[in-house]
mmCIF file of C-alpha atoms in Angstrom:
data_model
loop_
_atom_site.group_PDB
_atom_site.id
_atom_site.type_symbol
_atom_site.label_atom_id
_atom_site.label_comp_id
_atom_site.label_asym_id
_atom_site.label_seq_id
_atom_site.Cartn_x
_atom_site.Cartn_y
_atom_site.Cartn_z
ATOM 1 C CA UNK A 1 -10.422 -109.297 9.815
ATOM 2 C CA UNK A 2 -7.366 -108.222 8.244
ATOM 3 C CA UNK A 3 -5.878 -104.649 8.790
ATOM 4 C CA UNK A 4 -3.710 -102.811 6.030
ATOM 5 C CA UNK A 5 -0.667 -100.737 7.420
ATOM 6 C CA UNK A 6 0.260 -97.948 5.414
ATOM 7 C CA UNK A 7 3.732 -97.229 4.619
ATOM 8 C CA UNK A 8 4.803 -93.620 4.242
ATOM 9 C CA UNK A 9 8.940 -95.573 2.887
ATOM 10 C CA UNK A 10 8.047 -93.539 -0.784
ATOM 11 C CA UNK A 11 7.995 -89.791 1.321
ATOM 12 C CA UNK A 12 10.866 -90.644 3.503
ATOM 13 C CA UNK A 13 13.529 -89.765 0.534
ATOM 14 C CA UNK A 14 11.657 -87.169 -0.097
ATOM 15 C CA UNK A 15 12.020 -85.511 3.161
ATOM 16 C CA UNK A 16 15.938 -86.454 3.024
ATOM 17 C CA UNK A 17 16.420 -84.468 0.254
ATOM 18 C CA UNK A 18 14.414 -81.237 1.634
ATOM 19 C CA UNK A 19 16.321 -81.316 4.941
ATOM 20 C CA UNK A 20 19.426 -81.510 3.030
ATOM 21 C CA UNK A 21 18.996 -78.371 1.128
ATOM 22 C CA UNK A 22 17.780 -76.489 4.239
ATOM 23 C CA UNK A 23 20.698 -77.445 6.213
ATOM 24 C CA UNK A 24 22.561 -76.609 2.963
ATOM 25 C CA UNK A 25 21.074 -73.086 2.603
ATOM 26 C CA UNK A 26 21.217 -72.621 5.990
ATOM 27 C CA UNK A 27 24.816 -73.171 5.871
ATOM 28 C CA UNK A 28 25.744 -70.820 2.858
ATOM 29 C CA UNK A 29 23.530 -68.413 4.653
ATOM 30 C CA UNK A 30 25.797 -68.623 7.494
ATOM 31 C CA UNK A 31 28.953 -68.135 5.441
ATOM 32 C CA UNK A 32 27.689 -65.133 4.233
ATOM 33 C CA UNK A 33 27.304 -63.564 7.155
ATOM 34 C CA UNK A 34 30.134 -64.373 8.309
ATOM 35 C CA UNK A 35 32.195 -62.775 4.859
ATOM 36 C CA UNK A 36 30.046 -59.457 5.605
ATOM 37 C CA UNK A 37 31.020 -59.496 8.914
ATOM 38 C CA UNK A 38 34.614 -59.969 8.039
ATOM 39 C CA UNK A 39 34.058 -56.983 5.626
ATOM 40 C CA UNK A 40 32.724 -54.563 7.443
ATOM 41 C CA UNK A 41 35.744 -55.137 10.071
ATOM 42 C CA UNK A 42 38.140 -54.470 6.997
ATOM 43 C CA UNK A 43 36.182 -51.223 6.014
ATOM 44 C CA UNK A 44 36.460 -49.951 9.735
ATOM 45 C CA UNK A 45 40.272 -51.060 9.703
ATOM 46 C CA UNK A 46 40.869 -48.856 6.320
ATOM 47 C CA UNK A 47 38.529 -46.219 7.030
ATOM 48 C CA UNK A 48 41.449 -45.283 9.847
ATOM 49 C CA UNK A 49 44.190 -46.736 7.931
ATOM 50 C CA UNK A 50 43.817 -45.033 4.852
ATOM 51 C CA UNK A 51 43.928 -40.740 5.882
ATOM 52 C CA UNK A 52 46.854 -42.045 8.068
ATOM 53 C CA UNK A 53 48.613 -43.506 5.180
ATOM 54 C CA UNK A 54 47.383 -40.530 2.745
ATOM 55 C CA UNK A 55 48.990 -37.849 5.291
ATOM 56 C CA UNK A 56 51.233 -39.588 8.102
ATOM 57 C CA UNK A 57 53.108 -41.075 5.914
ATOM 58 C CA UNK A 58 54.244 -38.422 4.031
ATOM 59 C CA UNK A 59 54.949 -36.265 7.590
ATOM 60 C CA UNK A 60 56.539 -39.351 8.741
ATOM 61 C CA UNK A 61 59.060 -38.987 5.291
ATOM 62 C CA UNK A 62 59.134 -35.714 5.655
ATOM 63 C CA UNK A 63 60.171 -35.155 9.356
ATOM 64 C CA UNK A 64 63.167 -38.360 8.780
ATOM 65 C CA UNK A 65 64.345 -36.247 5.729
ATOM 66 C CA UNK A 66 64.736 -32.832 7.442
ATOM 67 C CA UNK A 67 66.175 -34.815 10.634
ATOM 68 C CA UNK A 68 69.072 -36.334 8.230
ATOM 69 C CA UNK A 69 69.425 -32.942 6.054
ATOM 70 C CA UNK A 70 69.616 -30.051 9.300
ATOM 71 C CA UNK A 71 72.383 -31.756 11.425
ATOM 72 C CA UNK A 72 74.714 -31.983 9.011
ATOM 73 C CA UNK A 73 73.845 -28.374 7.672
ATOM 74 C CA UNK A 74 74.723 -26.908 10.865
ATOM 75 C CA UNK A 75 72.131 -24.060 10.358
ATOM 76 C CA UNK A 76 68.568 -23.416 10.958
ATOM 77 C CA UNK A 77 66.888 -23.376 14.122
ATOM 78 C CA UNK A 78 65.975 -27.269 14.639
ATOM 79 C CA UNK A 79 69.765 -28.124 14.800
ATOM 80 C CA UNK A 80 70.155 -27.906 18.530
ATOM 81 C CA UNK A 81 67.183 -29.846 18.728
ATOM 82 C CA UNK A 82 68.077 -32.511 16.487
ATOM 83 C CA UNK A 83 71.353 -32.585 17.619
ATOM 84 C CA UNK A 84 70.110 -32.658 21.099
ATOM 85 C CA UNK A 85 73.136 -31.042 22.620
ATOM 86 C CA UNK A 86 74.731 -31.995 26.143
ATOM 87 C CA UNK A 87 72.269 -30.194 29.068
ATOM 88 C CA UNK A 88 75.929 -31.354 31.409
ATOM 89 C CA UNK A 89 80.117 -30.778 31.000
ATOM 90 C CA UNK A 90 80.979 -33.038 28.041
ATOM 91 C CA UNK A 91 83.743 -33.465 26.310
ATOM 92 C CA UNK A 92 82.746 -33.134 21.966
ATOM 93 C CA UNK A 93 83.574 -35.315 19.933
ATOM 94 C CA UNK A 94 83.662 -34.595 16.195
ATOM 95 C CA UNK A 95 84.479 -37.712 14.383
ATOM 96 C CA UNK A 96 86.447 -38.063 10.735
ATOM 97 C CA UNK A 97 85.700 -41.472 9.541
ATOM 98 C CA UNK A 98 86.440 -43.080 6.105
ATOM 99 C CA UNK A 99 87.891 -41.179 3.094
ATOM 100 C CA UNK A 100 88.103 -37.285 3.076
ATOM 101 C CA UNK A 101 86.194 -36.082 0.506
ATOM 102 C CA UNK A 102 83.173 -33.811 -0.996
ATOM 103 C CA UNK A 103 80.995 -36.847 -1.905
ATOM 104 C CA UNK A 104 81.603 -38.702 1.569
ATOM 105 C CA UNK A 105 80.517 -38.696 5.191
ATOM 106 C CA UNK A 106 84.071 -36.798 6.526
ATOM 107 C CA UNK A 107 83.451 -34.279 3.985
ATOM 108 C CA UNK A 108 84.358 -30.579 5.008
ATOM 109 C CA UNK A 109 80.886 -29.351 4.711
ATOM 110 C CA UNK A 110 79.834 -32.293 6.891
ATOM 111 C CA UNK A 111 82.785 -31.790 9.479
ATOM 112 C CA UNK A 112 83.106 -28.348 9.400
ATOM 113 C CA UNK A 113 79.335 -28.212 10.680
ATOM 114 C CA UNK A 114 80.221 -30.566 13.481
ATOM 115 C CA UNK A 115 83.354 -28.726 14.632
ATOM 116 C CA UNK A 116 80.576 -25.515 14.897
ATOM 117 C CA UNK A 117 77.765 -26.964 16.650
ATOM 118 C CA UNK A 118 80.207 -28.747 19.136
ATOM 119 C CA UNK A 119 82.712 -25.508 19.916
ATOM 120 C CA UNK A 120 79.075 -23.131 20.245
ATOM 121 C CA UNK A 121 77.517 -25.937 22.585
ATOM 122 C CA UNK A 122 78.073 -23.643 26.443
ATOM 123 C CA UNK A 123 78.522 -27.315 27.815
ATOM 124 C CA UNK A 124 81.406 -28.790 25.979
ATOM 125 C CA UNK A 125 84.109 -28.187 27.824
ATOM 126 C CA UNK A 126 87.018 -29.677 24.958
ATOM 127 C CA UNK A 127 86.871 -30.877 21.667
ATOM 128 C CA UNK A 128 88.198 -34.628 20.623
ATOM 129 C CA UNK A 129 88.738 -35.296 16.670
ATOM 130 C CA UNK A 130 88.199 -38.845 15.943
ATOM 131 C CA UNK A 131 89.856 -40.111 13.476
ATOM 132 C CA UNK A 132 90.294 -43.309 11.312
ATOM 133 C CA UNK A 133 90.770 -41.915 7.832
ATOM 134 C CA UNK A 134 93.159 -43.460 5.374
ATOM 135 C CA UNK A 135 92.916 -39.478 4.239
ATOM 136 C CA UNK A 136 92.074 -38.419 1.142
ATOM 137 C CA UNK A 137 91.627 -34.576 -0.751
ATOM 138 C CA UNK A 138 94.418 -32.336 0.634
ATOM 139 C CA UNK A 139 91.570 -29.263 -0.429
ATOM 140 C CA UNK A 140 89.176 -30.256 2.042
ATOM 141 C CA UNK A 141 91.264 -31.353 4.780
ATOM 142 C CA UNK A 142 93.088 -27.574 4.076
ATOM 143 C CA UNK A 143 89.039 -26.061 4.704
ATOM 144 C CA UNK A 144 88.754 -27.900 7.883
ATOM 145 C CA UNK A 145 92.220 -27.194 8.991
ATOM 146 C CA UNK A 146 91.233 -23.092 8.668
ATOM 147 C CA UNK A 147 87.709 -23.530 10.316
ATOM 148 C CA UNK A 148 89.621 -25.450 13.189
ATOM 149 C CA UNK A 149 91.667 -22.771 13.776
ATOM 150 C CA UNK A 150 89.311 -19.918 13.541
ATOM 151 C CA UNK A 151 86.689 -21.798 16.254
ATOM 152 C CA UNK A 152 90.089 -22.506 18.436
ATOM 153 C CA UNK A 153 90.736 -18.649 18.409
ATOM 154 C CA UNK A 154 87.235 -17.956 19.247
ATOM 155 C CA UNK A 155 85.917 -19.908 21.634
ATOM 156 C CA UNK A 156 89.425 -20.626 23.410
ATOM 157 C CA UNK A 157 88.815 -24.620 23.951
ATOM 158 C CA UNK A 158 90.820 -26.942 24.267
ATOM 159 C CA UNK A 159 91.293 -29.346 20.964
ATOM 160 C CA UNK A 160 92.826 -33.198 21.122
ATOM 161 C CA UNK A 161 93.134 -35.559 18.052
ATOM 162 C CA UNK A 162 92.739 -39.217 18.773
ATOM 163 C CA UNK A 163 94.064 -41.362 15.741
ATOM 164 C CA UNK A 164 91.905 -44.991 15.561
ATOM 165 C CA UNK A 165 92.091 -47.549 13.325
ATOM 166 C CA UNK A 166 94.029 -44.772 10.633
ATOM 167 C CA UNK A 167 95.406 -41.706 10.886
ATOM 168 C CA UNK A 168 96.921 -41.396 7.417
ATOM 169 C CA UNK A 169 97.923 -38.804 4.688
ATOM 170 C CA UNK A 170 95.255 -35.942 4.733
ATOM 171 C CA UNK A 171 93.701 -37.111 7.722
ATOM 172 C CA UNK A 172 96.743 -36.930 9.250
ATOM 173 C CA UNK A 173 97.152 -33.233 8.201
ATOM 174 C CA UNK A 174 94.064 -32.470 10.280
ATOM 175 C CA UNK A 175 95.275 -34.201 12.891
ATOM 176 C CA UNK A 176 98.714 -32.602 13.305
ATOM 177 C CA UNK A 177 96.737 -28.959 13.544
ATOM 178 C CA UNK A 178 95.253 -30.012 17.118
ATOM 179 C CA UNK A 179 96.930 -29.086 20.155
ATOM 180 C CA UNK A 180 98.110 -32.836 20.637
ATOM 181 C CA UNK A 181 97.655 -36.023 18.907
ATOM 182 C CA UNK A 182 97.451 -39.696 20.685
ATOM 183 C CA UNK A 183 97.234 -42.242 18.399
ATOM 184 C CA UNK A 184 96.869 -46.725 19.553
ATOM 185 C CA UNK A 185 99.536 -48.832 20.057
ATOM 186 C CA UNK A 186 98.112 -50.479 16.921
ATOM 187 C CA UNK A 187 97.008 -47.628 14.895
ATOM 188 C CA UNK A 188 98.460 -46.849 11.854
ATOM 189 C CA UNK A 189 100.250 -42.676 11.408
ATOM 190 C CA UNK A 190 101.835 -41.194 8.647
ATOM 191 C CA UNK A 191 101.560 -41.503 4.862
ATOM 192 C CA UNK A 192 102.922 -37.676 4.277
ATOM 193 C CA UNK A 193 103.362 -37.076 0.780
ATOM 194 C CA UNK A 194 100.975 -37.006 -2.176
ATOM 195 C CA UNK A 195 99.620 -39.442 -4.811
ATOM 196 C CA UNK A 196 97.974 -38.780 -8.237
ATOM 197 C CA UNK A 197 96.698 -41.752 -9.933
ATOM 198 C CA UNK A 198 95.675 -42.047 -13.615
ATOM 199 C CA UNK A 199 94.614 -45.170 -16.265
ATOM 200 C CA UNK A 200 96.342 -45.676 -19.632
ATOM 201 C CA UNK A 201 93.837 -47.803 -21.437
ATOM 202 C CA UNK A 202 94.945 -46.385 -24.896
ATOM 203 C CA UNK A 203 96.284 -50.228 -26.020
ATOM 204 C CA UNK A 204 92.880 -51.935 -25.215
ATOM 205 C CA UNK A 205 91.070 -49.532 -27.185
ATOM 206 C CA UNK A 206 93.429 -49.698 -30.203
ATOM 207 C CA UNK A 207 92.293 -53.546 -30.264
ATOM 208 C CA UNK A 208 88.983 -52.701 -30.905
ATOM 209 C CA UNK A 209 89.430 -50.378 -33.021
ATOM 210 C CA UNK A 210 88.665 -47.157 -31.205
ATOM 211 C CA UNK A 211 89.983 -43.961 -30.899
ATOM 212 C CA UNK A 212 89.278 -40.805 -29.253
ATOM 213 C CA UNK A 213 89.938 -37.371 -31.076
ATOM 214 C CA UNK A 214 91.040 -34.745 -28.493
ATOM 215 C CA UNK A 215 91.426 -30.587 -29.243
ATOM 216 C CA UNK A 216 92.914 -28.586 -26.270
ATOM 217 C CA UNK A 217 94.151 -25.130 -26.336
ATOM 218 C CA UNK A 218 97.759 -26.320 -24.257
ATOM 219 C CA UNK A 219 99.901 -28.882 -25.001
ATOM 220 C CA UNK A 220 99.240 -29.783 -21.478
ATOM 221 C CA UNK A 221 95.715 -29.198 -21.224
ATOM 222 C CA UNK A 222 94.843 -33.098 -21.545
ATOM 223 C CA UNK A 223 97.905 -34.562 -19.829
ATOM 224 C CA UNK A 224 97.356 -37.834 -18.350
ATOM 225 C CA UNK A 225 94.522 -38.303 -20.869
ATOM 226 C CA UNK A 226 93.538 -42.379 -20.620
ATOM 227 C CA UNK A 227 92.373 -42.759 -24.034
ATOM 228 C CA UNK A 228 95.441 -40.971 -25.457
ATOM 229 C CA UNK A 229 98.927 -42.463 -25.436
ATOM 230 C CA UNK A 230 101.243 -40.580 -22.575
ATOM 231 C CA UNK A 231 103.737 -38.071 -23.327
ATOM 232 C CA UNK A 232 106.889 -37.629 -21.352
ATOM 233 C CA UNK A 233 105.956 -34.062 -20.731
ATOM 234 C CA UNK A 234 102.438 -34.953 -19.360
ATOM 235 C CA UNK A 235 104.527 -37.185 -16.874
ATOM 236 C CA UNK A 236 106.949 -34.682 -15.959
ATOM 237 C CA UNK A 237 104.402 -32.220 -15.170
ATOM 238 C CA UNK A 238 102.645 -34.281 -13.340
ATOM 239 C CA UNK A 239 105.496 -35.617 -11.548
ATOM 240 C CA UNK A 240 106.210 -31.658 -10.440
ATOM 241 C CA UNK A 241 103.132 -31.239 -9.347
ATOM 242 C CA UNK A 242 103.171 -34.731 -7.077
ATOM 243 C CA UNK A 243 106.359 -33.568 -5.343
ATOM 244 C CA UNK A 244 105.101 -29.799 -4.936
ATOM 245 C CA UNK A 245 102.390 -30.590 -2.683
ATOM 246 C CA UNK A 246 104.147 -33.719 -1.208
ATOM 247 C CA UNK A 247 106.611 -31.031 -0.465
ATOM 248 C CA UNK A 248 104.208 -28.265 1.228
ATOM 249 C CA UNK A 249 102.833 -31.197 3.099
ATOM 250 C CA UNK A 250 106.389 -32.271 4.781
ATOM 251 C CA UNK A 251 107.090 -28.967 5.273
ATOM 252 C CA UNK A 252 104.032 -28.334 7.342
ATOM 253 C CA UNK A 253 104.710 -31.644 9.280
ATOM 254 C CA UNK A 254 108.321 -30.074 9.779
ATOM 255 C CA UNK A 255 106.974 -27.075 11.656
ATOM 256 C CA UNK A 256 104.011 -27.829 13.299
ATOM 257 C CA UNK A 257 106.302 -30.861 14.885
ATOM 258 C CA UNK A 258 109.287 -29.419 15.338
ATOM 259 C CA UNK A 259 109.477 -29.491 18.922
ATOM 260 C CA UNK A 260 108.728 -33.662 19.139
ATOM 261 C CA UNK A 261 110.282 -34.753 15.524
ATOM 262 C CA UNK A 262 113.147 -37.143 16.109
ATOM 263 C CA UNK A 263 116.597 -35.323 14.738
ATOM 264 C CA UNK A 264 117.008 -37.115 11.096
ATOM 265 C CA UNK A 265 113.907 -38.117 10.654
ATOM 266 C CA UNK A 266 112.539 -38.190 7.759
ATOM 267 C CA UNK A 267 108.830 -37.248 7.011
ATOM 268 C CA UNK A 268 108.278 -37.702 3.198
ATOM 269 C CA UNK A 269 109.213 -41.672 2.667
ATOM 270 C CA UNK A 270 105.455 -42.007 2.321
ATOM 271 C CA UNK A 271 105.166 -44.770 4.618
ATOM 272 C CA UNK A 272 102.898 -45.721 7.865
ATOM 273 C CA UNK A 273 104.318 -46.333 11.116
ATOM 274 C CA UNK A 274 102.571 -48.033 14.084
ATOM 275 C CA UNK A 275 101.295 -45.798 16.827
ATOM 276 C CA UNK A 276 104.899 -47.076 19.300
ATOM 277 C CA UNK A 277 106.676 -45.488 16.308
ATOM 278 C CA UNK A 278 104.450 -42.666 15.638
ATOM 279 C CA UNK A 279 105.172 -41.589 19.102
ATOM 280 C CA UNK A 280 108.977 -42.609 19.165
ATOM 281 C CA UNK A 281 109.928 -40.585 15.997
ATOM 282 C CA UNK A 282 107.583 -37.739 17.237
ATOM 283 C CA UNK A 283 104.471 -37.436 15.431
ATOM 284 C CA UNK A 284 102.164 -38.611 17.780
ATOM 285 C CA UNK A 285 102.372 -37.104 20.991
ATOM 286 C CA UNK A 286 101.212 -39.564 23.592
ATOM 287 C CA UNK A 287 99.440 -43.159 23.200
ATOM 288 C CA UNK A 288 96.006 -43.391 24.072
ATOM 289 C CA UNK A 289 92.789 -44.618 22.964
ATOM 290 C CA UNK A 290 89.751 -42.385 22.677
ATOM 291 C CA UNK A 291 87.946 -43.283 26.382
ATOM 292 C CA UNK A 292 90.981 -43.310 28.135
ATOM 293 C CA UNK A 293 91.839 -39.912 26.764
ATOM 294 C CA UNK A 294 88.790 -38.129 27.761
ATOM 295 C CA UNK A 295 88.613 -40.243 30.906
ATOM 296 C CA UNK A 296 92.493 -39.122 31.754
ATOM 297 C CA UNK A 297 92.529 -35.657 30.777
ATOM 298 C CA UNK A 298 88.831 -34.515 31.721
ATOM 299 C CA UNK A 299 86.821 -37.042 33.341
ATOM 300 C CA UNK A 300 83.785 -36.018 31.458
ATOM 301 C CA UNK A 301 81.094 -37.985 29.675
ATOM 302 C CA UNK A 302 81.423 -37.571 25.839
ATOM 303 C CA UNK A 303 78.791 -36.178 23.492
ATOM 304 C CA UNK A 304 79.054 -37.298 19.670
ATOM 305 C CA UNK A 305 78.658 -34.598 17.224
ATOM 306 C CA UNK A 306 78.758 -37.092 13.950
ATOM 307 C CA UNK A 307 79.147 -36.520 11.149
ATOM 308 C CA UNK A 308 77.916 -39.909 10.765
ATOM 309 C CA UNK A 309 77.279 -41.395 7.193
ATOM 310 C CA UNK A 310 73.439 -41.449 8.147
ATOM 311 C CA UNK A 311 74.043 -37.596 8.053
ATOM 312 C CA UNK A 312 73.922 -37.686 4.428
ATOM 313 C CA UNK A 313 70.339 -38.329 4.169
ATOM 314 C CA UNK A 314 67.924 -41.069 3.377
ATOM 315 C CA UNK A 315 67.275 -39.995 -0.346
ATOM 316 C CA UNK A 316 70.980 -39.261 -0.810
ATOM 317 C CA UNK A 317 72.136 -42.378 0.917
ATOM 318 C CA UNK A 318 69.555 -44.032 -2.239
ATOM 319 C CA UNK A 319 70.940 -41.843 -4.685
ATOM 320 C CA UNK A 320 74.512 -43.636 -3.897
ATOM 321 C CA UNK A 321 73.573 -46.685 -6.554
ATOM 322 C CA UNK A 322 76.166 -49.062 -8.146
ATOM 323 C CA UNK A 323 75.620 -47.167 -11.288
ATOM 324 C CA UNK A 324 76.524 -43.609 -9.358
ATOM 325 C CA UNK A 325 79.575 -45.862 -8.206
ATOM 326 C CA UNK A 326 80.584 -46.885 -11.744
ATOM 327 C CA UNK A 327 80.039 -43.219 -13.140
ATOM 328 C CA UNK A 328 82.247 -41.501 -10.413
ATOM 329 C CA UNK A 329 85.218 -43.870 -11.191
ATOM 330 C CA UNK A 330 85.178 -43.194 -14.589
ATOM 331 C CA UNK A 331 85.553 -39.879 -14.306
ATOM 332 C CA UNK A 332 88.213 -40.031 -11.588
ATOM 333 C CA UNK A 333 89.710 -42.217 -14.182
ATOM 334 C CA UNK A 334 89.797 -39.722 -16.750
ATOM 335 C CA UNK A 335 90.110 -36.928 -14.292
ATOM 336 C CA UNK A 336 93.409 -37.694 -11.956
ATOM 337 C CA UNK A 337 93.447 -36.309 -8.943
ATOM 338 C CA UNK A 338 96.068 -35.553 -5.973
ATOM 339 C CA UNK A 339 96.046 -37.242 -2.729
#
């Protein structure tokens, strides 16, 4: 007797192919959840992220830009707290870095404000001027100068210029107004006089052609004009004016030194010394470098009263583009202007 076997080979791929696509779905079924778990953890992340980006941001902005603005105002009733002011004896120092000028850090708006908050401060016991400034406007140094003195004959503290890196021209005329200046063996004093600068480009412009068409109601009233071929009566009267306030400035030197000067000596070359000169011809009065000076005369920790160049403000230091750049020395170019 013979017994058939069945063979179930014909369901076998069959039953391949269905456990494939259940693994399959199973699989993409997994993924998915996986994606909305993943999404759900991003909506929980934003749902916090986004009111803090919507309104702390903006505070954040806010709060840096009044920080930058009040400290160099001077004013308003957050400056002591921005400035955070000595709680202990310190000596203040008020620093004048880079060129003197409206449109830069040691501006007298900038400094003046300084000099203020560190003669009102109860616990600064002296005032130090820092300075490393090859100088720059002889107006603003002249505004600082006069709110030195007045705060001097107010308060009644003690005020010592330290000369840096530079202690030249008009930051040298600040500088001779304290009640004594130190200077570094290697820093670099002097550079009394005055300097006006001013382009002729009327040749270049000829070559292409160009010409500018001036009306003034003095013969004098465009002197130095770029774009205009000089006149010898433009130079002289600029040449006056050059030695006039070269002039007031030696003469100033003159007396507010005329107890140290060196017999002979004279002021208005124009040139720098180093600090060993300074000091031998008499317009420094002692060498010294800023920490040994306040360590020497008062033994006090020193408090920094800026200005600093962040002091000009985040938006303003933007505002200060390569195209701002190019625009300001073209008009000083066509706008001279003493030094």
């Amino acid at each position: 007797m013979t017994t058939e076997s069945t063979q179930d080979t014909p369901a076998q791929p069959w039953m391949a192919e269905l456990l494939a696509e259940v693994r399959q779905s199973r699989q993409v079924l997994h993924e998915q959840q996986l994606e909305l778990i993943r999404e759900r953890r991003r909506e929980r992340r934003w749902r916090w992220l986004t009111p803090l980006l919507l309104f702390g941001l903006p505070v954040l902005m806010g709060m840096l830009f009044v920080s930058s603005l009040v400290p160099s105002m001077g004013v308003g009733p957050l400056t002591g707290l921005l400035d955070r002011a000595p709680r202990s004896p310190s000596v203040g120092v008020v620093r004048i870095d880079g060129e003197i000028g409206a449109d830069h850090a040691a501006s007298a708006h900038a400094v003046i404000a300084a000099l203020h908050r560190a003669f009102q401060s109860p616990m600064v016991n002296a005032v130090v001027l820092s300075i490393d400034s090859p100088g720059g406007a002889p107006v603003e140094a002249e505004r600082i100068n006069q709110a030195l003195a007045a705060l001097k004959a107010k308060h009644g503290k003690p005020v010592v210029a330290v000369i840096q890196g530079i202690g030249a021209s008009a930051a040298y005329m600040v500088a001779m107004h304290a009640d004594q200046v130190y200077a570094g063996k290697y820093s670099l004093v002097g550079s009394i006089g005055a300097v006006m600068t001013a382009w002729d480009v009327h040749e270049a412009l000829a070559r292409l052609n160009v010409r500018q068409r001036t009306y003034t109601s003095g013969p004098l009233k465009a002197m130095l004009n770029p774009y205009e071929a000089p006149n010898e009566r433009g130079h002289a009267k600029a040449r006056a004016l050059v030695n006039q306030v070269g002039q007031a400035f030696a003469t100033e030197v003159r007396e507010r030194r005329a107890r140290t000067l060196q017999p002979g000596f004279d002021v208005a070359t124009g040139e720098v010394w180093g600090g060993l000169e300074a000091k031998s011809l008499g317009l420094v009065d002692e060498i010294g470098t800023l920490e040994q000076v306040v360590q020497d005369r008062w033994g006090l920790r020193m408090h920094d009263f800026g200005p600093r160049g962040s002091e000009l403000g985040m938006f303003s230091a933007m505002a200060q583009s390569l195209a701002g750049a190019l625009v300001r020395q073209a008009s000083a170019a066509a706008s001279p202007r003493i030094k």
